[in-house]
mmCIF file of C-alpha atoms in Angstrom:
data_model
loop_
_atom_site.group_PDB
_atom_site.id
_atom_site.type_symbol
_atom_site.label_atom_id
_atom_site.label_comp_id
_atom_site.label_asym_id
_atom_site.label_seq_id
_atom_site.Cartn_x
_atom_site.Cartn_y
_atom_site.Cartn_z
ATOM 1 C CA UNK I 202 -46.003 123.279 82.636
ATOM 2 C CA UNK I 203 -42.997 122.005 84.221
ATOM 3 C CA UNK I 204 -41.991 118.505 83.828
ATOM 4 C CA UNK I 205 -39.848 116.965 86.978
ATOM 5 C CA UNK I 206 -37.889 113.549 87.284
ATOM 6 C CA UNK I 207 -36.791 111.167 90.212
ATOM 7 C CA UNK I 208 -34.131 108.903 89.115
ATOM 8 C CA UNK I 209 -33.839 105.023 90.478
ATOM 9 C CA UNK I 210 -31.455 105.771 93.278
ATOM 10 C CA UNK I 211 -33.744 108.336 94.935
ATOM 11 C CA UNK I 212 -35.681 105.829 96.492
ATOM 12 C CA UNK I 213 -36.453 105.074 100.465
ATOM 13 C CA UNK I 214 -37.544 102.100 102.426
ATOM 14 C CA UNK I 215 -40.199 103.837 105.509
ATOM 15 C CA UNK I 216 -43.120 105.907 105.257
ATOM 16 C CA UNK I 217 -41.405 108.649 106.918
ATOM 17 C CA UNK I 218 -42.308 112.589 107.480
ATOM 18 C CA UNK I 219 -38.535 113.239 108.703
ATOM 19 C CA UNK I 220 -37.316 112.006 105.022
ATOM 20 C CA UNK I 221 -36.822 115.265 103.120
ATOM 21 C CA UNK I 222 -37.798 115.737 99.414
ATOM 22 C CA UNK I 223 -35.522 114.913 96.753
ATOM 23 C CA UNK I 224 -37.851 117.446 94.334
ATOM 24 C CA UNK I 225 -40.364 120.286 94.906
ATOM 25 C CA UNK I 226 -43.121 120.678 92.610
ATOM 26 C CA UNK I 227 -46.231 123.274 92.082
ATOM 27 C CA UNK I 228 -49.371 121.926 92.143
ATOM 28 C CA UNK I 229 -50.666 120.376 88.768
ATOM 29 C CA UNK I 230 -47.227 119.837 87.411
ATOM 30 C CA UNK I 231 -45.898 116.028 85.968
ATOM 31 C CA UNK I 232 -42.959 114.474 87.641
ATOM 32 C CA UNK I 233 -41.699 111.422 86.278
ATOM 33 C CA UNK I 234 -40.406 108.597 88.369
ATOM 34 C CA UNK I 235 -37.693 105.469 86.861
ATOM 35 C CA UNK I 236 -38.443 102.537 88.950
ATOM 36 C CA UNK I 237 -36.988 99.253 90.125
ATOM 37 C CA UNK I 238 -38.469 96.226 90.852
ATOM 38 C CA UNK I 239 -40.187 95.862 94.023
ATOM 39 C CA UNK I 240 -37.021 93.769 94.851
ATOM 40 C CA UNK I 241 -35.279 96.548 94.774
ATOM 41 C CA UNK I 242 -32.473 94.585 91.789
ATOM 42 C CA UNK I 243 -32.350 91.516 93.969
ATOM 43 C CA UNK I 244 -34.033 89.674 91.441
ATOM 44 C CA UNK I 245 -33.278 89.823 87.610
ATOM 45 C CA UNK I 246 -34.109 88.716 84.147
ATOM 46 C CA UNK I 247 -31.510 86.037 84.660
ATOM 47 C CA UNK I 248 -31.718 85.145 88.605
ATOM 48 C CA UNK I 249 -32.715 81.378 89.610
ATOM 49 C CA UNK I 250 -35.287 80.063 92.502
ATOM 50 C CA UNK I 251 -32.364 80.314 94.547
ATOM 51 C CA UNK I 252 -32.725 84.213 94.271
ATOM 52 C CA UNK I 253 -35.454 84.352 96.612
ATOM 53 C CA UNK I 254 -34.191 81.843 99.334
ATOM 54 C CA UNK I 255 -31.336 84.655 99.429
ATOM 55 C CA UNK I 256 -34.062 87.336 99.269
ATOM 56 C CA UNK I 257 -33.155 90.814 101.819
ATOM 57 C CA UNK I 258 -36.536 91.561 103.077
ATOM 58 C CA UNK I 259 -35.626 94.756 104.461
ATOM 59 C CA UNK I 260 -34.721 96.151 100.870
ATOM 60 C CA UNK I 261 -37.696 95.198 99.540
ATOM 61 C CA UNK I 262 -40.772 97.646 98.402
ATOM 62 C CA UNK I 263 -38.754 100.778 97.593
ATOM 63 C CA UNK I 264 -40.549 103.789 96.881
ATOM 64 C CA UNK I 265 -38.959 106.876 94.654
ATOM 65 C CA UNK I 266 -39.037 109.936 95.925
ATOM 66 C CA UNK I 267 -40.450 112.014 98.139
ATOM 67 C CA UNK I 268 -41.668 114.976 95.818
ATOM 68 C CA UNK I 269 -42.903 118.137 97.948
ATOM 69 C CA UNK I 270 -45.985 119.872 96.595
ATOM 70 C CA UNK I 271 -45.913 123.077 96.925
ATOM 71 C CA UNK I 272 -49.564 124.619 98.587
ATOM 72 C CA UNK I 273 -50.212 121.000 99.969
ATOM 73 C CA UNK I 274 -51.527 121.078 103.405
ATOM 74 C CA UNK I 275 -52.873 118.950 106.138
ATOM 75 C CA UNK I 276 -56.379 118.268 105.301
ATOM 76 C CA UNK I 277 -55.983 118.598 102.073
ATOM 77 C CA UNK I 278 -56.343 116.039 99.155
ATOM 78 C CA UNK I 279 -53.757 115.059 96.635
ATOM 79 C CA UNK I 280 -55.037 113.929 93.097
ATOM 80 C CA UNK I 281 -52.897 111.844 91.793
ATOM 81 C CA UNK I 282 -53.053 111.615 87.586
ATOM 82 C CA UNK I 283 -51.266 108.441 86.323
ATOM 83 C CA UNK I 284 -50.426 109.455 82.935
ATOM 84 C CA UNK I 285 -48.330 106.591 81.154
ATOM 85 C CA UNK I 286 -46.471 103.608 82.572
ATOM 86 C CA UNK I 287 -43.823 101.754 80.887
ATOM 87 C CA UNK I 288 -42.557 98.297 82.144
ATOM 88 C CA UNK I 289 -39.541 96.686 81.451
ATOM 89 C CA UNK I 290 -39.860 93.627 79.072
ATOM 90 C CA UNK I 291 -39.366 91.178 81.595
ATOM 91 C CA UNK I 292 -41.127 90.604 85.436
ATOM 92 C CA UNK I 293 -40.982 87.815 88.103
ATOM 93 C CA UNK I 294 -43.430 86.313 90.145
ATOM 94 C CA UNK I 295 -42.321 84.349 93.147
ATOM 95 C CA UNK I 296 -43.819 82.533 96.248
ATOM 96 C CA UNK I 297 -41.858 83.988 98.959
ATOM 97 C CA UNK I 298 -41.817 81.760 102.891
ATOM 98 C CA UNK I 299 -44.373 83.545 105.125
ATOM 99 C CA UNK I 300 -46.043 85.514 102.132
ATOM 100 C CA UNK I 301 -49.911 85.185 100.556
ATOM 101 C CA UNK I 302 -53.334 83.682 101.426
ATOM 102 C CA UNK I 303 -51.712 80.442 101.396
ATOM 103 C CA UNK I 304 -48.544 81.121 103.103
ATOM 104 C CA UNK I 305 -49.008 77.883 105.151
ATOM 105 C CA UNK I 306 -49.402 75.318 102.501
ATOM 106 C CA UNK I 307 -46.360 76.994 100.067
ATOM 107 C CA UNK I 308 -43.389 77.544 102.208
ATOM 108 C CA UNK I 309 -40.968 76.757 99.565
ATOM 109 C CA UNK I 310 -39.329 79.572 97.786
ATOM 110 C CA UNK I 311 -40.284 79.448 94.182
ATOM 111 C CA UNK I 312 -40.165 82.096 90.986
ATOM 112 C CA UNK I 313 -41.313 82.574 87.475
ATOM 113 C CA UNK I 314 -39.678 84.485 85.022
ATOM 114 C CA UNK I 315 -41.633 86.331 82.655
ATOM 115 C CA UNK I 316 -41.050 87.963 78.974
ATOM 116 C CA UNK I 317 -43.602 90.997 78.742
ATOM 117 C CA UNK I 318 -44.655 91.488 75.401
ATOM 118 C CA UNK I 319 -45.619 95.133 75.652
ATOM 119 C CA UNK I 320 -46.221 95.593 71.864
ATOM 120 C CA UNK I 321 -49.319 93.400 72.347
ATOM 121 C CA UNK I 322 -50.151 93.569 75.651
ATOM 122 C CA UNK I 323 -49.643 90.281 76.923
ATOM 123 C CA UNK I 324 -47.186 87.454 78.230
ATOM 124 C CA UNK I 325 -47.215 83.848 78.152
ATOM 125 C CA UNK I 326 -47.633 81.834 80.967
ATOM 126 C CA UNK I 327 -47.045 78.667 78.929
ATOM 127 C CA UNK I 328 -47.406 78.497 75.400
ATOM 128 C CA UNK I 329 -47.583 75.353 74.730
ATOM 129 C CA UNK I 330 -50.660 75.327 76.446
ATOM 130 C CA UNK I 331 -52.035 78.522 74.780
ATOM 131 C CA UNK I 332 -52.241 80.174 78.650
ATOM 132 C CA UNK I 333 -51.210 83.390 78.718
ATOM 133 C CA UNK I 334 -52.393 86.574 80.856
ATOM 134 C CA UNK I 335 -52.662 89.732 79.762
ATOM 135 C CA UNK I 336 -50.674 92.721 80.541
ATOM 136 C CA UNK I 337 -52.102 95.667 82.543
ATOM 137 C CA UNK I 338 -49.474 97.721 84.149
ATOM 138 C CA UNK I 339 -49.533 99.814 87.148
ATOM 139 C CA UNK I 340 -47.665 100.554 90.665
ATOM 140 C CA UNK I 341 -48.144 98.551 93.497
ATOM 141 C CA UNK I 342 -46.995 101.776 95.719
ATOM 142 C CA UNK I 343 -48.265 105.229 95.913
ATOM 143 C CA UNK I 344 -48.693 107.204 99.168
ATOM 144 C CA UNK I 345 -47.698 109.914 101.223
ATOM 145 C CA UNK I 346 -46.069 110.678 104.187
ATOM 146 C CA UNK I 347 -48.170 110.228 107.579
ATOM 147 C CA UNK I 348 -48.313 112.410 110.184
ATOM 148 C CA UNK I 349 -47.459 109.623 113.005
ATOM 149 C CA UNK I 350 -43.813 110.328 113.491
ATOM 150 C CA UNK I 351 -41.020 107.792 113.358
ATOM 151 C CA UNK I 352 -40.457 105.215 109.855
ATOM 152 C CA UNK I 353 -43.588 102.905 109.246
ATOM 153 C CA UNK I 354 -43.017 99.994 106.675
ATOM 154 C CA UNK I 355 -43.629 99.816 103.048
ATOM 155 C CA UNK I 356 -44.727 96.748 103.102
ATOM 156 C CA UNK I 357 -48.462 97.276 104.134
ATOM 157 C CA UNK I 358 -50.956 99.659 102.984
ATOM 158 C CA UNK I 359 -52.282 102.585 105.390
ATOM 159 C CA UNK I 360 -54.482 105.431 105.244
ATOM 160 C CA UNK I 361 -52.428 107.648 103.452
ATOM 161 C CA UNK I 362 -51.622 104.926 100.572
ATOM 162 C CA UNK I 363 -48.523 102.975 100.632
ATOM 163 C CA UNK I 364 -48.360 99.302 99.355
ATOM 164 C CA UNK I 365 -52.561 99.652 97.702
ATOM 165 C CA UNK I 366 -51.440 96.794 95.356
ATOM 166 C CA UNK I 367 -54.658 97.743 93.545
ATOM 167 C CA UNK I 368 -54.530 96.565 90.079
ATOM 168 C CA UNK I 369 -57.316 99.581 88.654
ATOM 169 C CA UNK I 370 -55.187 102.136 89.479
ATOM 170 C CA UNK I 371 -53.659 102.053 86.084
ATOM 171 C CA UNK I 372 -52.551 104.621 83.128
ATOM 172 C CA UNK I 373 -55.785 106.841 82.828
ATOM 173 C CA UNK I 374 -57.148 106.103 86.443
ATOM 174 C CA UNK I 375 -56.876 109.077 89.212
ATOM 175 C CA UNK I 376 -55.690 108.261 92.927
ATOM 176 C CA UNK I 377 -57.153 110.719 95.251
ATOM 177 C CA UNK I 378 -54.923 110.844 99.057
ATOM 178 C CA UNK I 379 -55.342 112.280 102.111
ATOM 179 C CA UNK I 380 -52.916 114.805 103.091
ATOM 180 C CA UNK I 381 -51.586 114.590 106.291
ATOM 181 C CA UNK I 382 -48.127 116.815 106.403
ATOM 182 C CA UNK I 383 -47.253 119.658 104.867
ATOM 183 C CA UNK I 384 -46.162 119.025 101.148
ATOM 184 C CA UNK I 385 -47.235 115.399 101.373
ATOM 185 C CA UNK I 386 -44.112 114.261 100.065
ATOM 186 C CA UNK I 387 -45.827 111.718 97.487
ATOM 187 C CA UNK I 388 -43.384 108.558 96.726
ATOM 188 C CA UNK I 389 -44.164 105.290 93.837
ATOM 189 C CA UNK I 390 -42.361 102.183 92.905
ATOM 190 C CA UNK I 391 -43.430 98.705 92.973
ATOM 191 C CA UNK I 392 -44.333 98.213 89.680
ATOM 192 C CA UNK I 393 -46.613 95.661 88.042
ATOM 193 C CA UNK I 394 -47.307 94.058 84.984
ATOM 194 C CA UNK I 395 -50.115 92.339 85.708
ATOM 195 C CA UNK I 396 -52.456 91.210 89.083
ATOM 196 C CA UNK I 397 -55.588 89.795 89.688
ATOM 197 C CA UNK I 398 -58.102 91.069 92.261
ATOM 198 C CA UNK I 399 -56.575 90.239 95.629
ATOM 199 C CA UNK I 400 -53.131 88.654 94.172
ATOM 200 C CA UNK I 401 -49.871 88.654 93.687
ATOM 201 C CA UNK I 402 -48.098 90.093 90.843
ATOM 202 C CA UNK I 403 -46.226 90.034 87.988
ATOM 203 C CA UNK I 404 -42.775 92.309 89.137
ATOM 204 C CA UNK I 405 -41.049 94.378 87.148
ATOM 205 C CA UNK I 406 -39.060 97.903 86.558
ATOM 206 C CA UNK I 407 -41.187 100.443 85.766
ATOM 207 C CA UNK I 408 -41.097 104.254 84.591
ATOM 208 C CA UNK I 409 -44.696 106.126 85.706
ATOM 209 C CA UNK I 410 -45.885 109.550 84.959
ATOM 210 C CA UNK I 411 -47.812 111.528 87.045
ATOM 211 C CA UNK I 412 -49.703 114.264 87.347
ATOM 212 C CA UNK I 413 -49.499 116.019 91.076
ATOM 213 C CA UNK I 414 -52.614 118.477 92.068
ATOM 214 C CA UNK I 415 -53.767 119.926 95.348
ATOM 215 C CA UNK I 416 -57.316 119.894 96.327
ATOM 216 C CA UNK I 417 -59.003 122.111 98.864
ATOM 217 C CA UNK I 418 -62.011 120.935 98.073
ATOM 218 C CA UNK I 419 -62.190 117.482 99.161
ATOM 219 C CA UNK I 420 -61.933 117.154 102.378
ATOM 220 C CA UNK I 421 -63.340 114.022 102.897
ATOM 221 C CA UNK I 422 -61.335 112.024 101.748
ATOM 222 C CA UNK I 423 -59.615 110.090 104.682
ATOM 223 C CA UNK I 424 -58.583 107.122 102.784
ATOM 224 C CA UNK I 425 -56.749 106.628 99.035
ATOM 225 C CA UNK I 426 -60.073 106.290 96.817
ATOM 226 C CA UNK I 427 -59.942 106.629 92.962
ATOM 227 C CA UNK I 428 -61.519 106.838 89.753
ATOM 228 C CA UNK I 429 -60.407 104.819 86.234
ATOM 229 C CA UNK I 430 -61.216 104.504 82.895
ATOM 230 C CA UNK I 431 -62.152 100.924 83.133
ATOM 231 C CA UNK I 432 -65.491 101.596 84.062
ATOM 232 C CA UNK I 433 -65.765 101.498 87.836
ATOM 233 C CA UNK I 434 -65.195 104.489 90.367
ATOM 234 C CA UNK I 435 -64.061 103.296 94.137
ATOM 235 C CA UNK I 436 -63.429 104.025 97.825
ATOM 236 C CA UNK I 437 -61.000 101.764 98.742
ATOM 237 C CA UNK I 438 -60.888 101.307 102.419
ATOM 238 C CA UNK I 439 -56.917 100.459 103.769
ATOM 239 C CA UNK I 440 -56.655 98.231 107.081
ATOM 240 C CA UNK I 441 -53.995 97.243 109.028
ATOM 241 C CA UNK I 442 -53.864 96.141 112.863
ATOM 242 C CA UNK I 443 -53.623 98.499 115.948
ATOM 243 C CA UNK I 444 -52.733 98.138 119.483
ATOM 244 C CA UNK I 445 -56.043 98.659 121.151
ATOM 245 C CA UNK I 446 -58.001 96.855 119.190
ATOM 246 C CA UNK I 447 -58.280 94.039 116.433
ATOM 247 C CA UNK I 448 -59.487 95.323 113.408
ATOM 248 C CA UNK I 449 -61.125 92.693 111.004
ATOM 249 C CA UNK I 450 -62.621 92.463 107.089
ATOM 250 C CA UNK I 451 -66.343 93.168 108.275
ATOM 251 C CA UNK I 452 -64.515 96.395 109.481
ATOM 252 C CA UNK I 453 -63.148 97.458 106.646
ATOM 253 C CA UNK I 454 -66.050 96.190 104.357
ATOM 254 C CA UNK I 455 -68.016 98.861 106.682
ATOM 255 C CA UNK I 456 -65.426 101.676 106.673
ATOM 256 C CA UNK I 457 -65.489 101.017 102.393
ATOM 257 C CA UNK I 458 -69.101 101.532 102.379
ATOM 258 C CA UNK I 459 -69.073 104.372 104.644
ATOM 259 C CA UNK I 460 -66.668 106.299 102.430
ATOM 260 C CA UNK I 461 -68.262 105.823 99.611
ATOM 261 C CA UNK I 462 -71.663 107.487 101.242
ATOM 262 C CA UNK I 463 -69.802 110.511 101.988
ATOM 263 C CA UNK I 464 -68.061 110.422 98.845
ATOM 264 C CA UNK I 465 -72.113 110.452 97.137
ATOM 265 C CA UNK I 466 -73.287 112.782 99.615
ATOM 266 C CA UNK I 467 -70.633 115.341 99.153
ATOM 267 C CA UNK I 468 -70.472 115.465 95.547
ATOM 268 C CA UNK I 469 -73.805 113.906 94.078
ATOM 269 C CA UNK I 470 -75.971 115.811 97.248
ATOM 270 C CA UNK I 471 -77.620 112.974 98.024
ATOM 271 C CA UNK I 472 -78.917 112.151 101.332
ATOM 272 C CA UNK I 473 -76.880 109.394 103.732
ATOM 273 C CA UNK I 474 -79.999 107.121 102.986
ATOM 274 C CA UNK I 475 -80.107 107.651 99.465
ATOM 275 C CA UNK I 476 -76.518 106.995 99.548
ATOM 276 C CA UNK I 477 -76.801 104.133 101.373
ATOM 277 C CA UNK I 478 -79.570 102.617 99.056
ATOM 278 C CA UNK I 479 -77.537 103.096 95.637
ATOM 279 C CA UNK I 480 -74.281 101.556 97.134
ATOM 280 C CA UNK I 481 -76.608 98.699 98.204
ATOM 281 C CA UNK I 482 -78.128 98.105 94.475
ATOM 282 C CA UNK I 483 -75.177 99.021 91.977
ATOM 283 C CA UNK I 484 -72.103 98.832 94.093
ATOM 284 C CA UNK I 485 -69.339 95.985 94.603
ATOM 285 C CA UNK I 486 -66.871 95.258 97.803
ATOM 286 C CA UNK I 487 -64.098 93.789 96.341
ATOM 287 C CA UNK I 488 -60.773 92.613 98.296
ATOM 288 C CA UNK I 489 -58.306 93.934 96.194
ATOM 289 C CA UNK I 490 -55.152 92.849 97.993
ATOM 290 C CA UNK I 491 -55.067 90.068 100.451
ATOM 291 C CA UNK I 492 -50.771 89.574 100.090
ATOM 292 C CA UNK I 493 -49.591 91.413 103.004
ATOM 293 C CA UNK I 494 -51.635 89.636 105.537
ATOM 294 C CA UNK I 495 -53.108 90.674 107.601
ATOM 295 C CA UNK I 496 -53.186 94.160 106.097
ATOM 296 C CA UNK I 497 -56.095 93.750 103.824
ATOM 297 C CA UNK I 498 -56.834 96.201 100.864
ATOM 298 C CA UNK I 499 -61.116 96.292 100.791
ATOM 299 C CA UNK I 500 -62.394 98.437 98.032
ATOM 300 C CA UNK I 501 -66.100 99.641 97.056
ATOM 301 C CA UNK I 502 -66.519 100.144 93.775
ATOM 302 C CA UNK I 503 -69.474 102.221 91.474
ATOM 303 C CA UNK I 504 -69.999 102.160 87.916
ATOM 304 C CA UNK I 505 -69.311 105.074 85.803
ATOM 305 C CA UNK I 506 -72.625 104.393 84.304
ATOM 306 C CA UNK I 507 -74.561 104.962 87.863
ATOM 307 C CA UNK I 508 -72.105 107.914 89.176
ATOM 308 C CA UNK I 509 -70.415 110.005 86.146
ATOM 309 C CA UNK I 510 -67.359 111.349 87.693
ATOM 310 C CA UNK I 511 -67.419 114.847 89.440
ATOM 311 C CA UNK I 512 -64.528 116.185 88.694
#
């Protein structure tokens, strides 16, 4: 099986159909991708609070790649295998104006410097005090291109992926993506140390390696859902504003659950009731990324112990 590689300096700032691949892969082969920082080098081991006061928005949340799969079409799903992540042994974490729940009551630039101890798995936050977190790596950013013409940030999360900030998405976890143009054209970056459910992160250069499969047999899926080894299985439901209407948390709390039936009815054959029942008694809505307000990340998640994955 072929292995592939995007180097840093492949990378793109838009969700963008018109961007053209910078590899082409068959189906079920690994690419690996080198990574910057979600600030794209703006910020490094050595940078100062002033860093972010100086912060470039617009160069922000790179993504490497495109990568063209071959046999990918619209309609189609793309299975994404994260195989191994490697971080860099240092990250930042920084409260940037107009960013986060709180955006309103911190509106002065800030930033933490981290040492990643990746030989045991976790960092200090402050020793002295014994607090430290520990480490769980994986990227902010995986998507693929949508069909809507024209560049759409990086910055939020969509349909077809983009900034999931999910933090179970990690090394031994499967993304599953809806296809929307030929090839997908499948882009990462944003990498991640460590993140709490619905936080920000811990930054850092990463290098990720994936596994990249079509699927014809999943049509369903409509919305980035995934499976991981830490115990829980999930439809995670992506939201972001439109035009016509406003679109709000009990919405996407609804859409979660709603994916997740047809994810139970499609491959466990049960009934939309039945479905509806077990999400009711063994399932959890979780908001797993509330940064990029007000595009919300709302996942539903099942335990492997109620739902053994179908592969």
């Amino acid at each position: 099986m072929s292995i592939h590689s995007v180097k840093q300096a492949q990378s793109h700032l838009a969700w963008d159909n018109r961007i053209q691949p910078v590899i082409h892969v068959n189906s079920g082969e690994t690419v690996t991708f080198d990574c910057l920082d979600a600030s794209n080098g703006q910020i490094t081991a050595s940078s100062t609070p002033a860093a972010v006061s100086t912060l470039v928005l617009a160069k922000c949340d790179q993504v490497n790649g495109p990568v063209y799969v071959r046999n990918a079409l619209p309609g189609d799903t793309l299975q994404v295998d994260i195989l191994d992540i490697t971080t860099a042994d240092w990250g930042w974490t920084a409260c940037i104006p107009g960013f986060g729940l709180l955006a309103d009551e911190f509106q002065e630039p800030a930033l933490k410097l981290w040492r990643l101890n990746t030989s045991e798995g976790f960092t200090w936050f402050d020793e002295q005090r014994g607090m430290k977190t520990p480490l769980r790596p994986f990227a902010g950013e995986m998507g693929v291109a949508p069909a809507k013409e024209g560049a759409h940030s990086t910055i939020p999360p969509y349909a077809t992926g983009g900034n999931i900030d999910t933090r179970h998405v990690t090394a031994g976890s499967t993304l599953y993506l809806p296809v929307e143009v030929e090839g997908a054209l499948f882009s990462i970056g944003d990498g991640h140390a460590a993140q709490g459910d619905g936080g920000t992160a811990i930054e850092t250069p990463m290098t990720v390696k994936v596994r990249l499969t079509v699927r014809k047999d999943k049509s369903y899926t409509k919305t980035p859902h995934f499976s991981t080894p830490a115990a829980p299985t999930s439809d995670a439901y992506y939201w972001f504003p439109c035009r016509r209407r406003r679109v709000d948390i009990k919405d996407a709390a609804r859409a979660s659950v709603r994916h997740m039936i047809e994810v139970l009815v499609a491959d466990y054959k049960l009934d939309r009731v039945e479905a509806y029942m077990l999400c009711s008694v063994a399932g959890d809505l979780r908001m797993h990324e509330v940064v990029d307000m007000p595009n919300y990340v709302i996942g539903f998640m099942l335990p492997k112990s109620v739902v053994p994955i179908v592969d």
